[in-house]
CSV table of C-alpha atoms and ligand atoms in Angstrom, one decimal:
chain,number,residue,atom,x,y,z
J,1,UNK,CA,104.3,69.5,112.0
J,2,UNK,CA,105.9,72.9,111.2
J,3,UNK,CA,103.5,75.4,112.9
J,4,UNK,CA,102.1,78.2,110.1
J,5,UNK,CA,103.9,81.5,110.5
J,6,UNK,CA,101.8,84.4,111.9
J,7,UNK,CA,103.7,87.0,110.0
J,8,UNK,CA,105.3,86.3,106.4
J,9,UNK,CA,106.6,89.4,104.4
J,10,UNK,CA,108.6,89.8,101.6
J,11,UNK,CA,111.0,92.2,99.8
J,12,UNK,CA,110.2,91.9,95.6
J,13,UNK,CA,113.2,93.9,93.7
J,14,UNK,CA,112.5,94.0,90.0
J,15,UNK,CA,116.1,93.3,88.4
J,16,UNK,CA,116.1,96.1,86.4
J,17,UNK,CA,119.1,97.7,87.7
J,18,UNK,CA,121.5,97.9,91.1
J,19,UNK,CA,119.1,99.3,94.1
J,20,UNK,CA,119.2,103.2,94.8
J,21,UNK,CA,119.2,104.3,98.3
J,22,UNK,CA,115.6,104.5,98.2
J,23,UNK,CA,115.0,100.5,97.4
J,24,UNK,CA,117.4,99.8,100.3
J,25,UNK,CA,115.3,101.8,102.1
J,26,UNK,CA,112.4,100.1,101.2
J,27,UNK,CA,114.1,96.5,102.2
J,28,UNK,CA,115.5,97.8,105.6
J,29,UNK,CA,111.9,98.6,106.2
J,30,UNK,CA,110.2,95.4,105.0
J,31,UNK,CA,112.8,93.3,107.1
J,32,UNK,CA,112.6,95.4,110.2
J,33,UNK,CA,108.8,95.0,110.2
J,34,UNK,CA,108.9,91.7,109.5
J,35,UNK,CA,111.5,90.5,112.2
J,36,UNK,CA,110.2,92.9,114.7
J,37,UNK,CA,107.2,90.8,114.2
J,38,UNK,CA,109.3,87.8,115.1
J,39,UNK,CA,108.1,86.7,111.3
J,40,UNK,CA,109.4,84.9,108.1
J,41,UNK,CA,111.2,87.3,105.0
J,42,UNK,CA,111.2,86.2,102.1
J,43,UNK,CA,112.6,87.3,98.7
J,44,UNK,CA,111.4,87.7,95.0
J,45,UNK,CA,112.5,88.4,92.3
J,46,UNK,CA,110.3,89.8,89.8
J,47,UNK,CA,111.7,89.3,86.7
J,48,UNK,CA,108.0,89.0,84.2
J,49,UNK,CA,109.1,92.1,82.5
J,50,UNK,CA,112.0,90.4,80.8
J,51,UNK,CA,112.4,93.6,78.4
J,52,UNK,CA,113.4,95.6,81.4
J,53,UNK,CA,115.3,92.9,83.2
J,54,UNK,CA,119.3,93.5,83.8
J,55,UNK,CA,121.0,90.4,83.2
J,56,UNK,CA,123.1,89.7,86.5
J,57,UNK,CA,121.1,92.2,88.3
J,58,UNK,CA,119.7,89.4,90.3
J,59,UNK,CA,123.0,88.7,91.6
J,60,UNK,CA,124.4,92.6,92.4
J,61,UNK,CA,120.8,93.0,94.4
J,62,UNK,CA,121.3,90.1,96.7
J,63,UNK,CA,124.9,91.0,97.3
J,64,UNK,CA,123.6,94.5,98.1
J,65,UNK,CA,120.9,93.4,100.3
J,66,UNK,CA,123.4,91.0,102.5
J,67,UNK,CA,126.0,93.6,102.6
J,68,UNK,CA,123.6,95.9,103.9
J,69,UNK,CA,123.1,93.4,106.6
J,70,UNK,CA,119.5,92.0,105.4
J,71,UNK,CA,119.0,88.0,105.6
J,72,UNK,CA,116.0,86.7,104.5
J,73,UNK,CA,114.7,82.7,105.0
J,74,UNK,CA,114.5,80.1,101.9
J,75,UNK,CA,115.3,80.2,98.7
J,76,UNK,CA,115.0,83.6,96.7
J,77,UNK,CA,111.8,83.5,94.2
J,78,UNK,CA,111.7,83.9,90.2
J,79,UNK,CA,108.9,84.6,88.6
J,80,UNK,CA,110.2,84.1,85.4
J,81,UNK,CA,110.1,80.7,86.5
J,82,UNK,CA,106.2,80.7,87.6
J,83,UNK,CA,104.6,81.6,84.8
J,84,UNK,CA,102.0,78.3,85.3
J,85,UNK,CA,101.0,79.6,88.5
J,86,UNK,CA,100.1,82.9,86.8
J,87,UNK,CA,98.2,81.1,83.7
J,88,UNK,CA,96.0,79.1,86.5
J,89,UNK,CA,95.4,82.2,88.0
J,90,UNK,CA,94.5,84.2,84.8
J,91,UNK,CA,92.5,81.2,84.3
J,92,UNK,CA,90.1,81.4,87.3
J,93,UNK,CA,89.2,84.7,86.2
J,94,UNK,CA,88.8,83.8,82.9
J,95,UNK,CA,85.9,80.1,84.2
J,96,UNK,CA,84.1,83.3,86.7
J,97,UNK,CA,83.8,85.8,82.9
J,98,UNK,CA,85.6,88.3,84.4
J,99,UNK,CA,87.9,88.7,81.6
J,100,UNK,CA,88.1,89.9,78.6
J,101,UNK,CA,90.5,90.9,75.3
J,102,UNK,CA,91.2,94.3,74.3
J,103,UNK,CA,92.5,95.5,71.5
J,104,UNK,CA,93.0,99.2,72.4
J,105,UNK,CA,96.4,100.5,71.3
J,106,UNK,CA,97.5,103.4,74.0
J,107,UNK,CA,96.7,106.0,71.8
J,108,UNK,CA,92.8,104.7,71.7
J,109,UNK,CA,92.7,105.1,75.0
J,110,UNK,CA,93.9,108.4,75.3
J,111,UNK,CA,91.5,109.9,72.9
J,112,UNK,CA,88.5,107.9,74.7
J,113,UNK,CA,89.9,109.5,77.9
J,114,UNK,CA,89.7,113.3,76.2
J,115,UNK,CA,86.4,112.8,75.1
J,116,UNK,CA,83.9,115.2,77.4
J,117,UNK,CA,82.8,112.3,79.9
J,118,UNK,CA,86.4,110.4,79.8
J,119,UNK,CA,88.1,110.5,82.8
J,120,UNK,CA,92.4,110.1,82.2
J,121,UNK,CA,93.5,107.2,83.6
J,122,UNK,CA,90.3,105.4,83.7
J,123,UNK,CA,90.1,103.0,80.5
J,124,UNK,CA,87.0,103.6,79.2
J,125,UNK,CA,85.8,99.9,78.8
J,126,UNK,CA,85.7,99.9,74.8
J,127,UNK,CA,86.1,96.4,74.8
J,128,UNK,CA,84.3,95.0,77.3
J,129,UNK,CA,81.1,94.4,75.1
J,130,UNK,CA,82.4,93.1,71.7
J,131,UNK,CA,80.7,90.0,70.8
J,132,UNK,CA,82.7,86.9,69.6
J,133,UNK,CA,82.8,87.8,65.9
J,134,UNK,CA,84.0,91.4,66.6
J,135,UNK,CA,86.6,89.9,68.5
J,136,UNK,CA,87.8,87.4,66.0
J,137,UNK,CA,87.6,90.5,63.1
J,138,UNK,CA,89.8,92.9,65.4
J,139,UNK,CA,92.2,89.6,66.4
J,140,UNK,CA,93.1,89.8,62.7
J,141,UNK,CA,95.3,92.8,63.4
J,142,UNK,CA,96.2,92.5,66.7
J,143,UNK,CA,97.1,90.4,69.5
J,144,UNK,CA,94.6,91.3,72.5
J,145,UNK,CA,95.7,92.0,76.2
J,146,UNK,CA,93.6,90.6,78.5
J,147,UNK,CA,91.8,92.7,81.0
J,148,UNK,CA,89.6,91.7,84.4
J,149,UNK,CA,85.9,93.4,84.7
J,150,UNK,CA,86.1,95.4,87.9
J,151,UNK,CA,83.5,96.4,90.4
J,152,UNK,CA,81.8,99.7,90.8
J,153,UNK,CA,84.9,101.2,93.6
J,154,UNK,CA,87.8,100.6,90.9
J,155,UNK,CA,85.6,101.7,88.0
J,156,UNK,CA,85.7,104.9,89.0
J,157,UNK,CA,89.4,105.1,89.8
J,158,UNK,CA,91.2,102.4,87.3
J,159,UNK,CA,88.9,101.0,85.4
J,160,UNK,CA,88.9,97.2,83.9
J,161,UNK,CA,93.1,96.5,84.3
J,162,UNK,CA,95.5,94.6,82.3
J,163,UNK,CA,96.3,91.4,83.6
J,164,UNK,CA,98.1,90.4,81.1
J,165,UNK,CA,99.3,92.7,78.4
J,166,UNK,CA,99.2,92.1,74.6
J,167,UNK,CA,103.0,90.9,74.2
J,168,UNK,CA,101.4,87.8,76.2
J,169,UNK,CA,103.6,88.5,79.2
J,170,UNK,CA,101.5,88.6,82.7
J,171,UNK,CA,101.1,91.6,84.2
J,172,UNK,CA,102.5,93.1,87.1
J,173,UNK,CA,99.2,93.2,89.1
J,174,UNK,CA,98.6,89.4,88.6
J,175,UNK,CA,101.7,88.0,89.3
J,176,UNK,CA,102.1,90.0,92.1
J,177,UNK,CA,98.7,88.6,93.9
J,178,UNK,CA,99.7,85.6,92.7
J,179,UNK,CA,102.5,84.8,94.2
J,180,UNK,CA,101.8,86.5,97.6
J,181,UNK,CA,99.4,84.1,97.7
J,182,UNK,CA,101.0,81.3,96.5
J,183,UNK,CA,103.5,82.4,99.3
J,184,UNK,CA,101.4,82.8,102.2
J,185,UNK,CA,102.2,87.0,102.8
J,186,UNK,CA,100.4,88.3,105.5
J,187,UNK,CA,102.1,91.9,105.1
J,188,UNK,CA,103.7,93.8,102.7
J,189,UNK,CA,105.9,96.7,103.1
J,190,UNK,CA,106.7,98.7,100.1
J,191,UNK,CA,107.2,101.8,98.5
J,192,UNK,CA,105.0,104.5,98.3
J,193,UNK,CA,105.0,105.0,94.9
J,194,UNK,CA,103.1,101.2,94.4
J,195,UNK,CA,100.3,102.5,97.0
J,196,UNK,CA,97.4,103.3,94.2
J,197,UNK,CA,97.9,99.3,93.4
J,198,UNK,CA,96.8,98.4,96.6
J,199,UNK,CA,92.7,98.4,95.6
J,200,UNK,CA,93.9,96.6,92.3
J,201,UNK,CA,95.7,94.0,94.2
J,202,UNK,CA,93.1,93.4,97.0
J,203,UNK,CA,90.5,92.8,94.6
J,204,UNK,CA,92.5,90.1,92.8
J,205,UNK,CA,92.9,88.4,96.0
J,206,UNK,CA,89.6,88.6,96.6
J,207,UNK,CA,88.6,86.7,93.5
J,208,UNK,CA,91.6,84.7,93.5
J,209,UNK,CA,91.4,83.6,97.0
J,210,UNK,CA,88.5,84.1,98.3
J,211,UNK,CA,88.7,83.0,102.2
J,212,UNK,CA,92.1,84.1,102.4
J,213,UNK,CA,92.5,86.7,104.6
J,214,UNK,CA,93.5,90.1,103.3
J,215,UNK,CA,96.9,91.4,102.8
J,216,UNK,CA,98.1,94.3,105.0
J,217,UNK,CA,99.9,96.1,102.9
J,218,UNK,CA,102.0,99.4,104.3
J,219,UNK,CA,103.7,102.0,102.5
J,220,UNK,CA,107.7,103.3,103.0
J,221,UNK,CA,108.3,107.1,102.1
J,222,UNK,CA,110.4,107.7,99.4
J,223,UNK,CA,113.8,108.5,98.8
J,224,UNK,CA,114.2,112.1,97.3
J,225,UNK,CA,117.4,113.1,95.1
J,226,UNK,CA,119.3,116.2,95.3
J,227,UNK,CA,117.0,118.1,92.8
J,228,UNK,CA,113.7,116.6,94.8
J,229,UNK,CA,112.8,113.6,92.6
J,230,UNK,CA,112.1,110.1,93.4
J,231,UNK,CA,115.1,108.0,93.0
J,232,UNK,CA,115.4,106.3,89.5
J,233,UNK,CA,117.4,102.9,88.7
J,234,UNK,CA,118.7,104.4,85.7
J,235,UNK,CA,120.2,107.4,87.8
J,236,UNK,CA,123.4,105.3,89.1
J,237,UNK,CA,124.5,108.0,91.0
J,238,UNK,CA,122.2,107.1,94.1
J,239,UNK,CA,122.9,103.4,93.8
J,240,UNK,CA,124.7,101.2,96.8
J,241,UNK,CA,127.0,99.9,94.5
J,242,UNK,CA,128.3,103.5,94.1
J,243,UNK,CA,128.0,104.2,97.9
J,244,UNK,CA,130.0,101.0,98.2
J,245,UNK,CA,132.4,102.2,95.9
J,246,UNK,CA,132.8,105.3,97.5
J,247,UNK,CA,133.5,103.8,101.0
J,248,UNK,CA,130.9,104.6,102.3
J,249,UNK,CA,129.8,101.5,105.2
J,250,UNK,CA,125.9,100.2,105.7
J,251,UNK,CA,125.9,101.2,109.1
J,252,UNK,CA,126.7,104.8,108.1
J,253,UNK,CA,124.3,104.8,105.1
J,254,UNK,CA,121.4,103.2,107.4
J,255,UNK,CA,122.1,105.8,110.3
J,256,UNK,CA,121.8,108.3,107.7
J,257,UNK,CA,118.2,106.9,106.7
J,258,UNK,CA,117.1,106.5,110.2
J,259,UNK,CA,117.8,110.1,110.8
J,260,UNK,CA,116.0,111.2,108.0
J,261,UNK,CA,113.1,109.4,108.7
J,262,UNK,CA,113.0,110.9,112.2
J,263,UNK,CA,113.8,107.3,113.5
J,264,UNK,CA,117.2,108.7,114.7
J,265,UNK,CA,118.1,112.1,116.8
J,266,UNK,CA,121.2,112.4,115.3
J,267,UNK,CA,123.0,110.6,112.0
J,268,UNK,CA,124.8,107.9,114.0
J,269,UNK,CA,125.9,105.2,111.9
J,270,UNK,CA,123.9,101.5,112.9
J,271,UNK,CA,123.3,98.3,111.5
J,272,UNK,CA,120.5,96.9,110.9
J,273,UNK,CA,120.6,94.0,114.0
J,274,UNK,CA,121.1,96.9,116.0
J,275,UNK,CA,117.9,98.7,114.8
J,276,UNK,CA,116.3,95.7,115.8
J,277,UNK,CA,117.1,96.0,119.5
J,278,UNK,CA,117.0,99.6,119.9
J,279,UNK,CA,113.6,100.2,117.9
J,280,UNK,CA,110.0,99.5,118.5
J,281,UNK,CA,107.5,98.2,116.2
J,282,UNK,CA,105.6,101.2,117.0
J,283,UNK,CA,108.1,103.2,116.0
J,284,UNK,CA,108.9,101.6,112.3
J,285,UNK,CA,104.8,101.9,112.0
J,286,UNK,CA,105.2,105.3,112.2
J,287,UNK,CA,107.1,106.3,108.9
J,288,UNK,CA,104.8,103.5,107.3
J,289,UNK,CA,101.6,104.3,105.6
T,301,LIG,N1,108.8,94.7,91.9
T,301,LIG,C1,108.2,95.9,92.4
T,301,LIG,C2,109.3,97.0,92.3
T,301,LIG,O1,110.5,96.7,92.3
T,301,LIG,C3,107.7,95.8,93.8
T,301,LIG,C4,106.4,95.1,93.9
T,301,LIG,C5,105.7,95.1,95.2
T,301,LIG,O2,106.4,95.3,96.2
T,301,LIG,O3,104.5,94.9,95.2
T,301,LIG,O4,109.0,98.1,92.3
């Protein structure tokens, strides 16, 4: 009998465009923590939001990642292809009436959130108490997202969430829980611009999984630009493909990242085996959050 793993992590690119430096950044960071924990790696690909999905950007990511010197164990994950496990999740909310439609367009929300007691960002729970034959009246002229009723902690910060939004594709915060579920992840590692989903996604698990042990989750600075702001897909010009083109070798790029994460004295160039024998767990924990 295979014995379970004690650590499983995962990287989860969205396809929406080749990886910048700061998604590779990201990755070397998941897979150092993960192998330094002598653990499993695996890889998703979430592709839900197929608006924003680059066809064949699948494939240019996993080339990137394994000519970065990344591996990672079992087949690569598409969650375009799981949407069942994210209806039987959406489902369990839905038997414990924790969820509900809403029929809010953006702008509704904004001018409940100007309102003198409105708080931005919070959505102000408009929905959450229409009866069945308000509901069917406002279905008329709209198709509903479907939110999840959230406890007193996220009401003041989020508010009820969208789960899954009215163009009936799941949301980013379900399939997400879903899946590292589904897939067993005991840590994740990613950047630090997905940290304020962190309550969001506990409390899904929470619901969803309820004797499951929580997810460790642990944040990887980001990668500035030139000018100061966070790396974008659309911005090519920090992409590895580019870096690739420009001769420019993984071990130099990832010397260059250990450096500037203070992981490195000097800009030496490195791969990312190498990191592994050189660095401590204590170390990587350090830049992580
Ligand atoms: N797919 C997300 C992204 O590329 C990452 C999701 C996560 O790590 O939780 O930004």
């Amino acid at each position: 009998m295979q014995k379970a793993a004690n650590y499983v992590g995962r990287y989860a690119p969205s396809p929406t465009g080749d990886l910048h430096l700061g998604n590779v950044q990201t990755a070397l960071l998941a897979w150092l923590h993960a192998r330094l924990h002598g653990g499993v790696f695996l890889l998703r690909m979430e592709d839900l939001d197929t608006p924003r999905t680059v066809a064949g950007s699948d494939a240019a990511i996993l080339d990137d990642l394994a000519w970065f010197g990344l591996d990672w164990d079992g087949e690569v994950v598409y969650q375009s292809q799981r949407t069942d496990l994210y209806q039987q999740g959406l489902d369990l909310l839905t038997q414990q009436g924790l969820t509900y439609p809403c029929y809010c367009s953006r702008k509704d929300i904004q001018s409940a959130a100007s309102a003198p007691h409105g708080k931005t960002g919070v959505y102000p729970g408009t929905c959450r108490h229409l009866n069945s034959e308000q509901q069917a009246a406002k279905a008329q002229h709209k198709s509903p997202a479907i939110r999840v009723r959230v406890n007193a902690e996220l009401a003041k910060t989020c508010g009820d969430f969208v789960i899954r939004r009215a163009d009936g594709l799941f949301a980013y915060q379900l399939a997400v829980v879903v899946d590292d579920l589904a897939q067993g992840i005991t840590d994740v590692v990613r950047g630090a611009d997905l940290a304020d989903s962190t309550d969001r996604q506990l409390y899904l698990a929470s619901l969803l999984a309820p004797q499951s042990k929580p997810i460790k989750y642990h944040h990887a600075p980001l990668v500035m630009d030139a000018s100061g702001q966070r790396m974008a897909k659309r911005d090519g010009s920090y992409s590895l493909q580019s870096a690739r083109v420009n001769g420019q070798t993984p071990e130099s790029l990832i010397g260059d990242l250990l450096h500037a994460l203070g992981l490195m004295p000097t800009k030496q160039p490195i791969s990312a085996r190498e990191v592994l024998t050189k660095h401590t767990l204590d170390q990587l924990e350090s830049v992580l959050n």
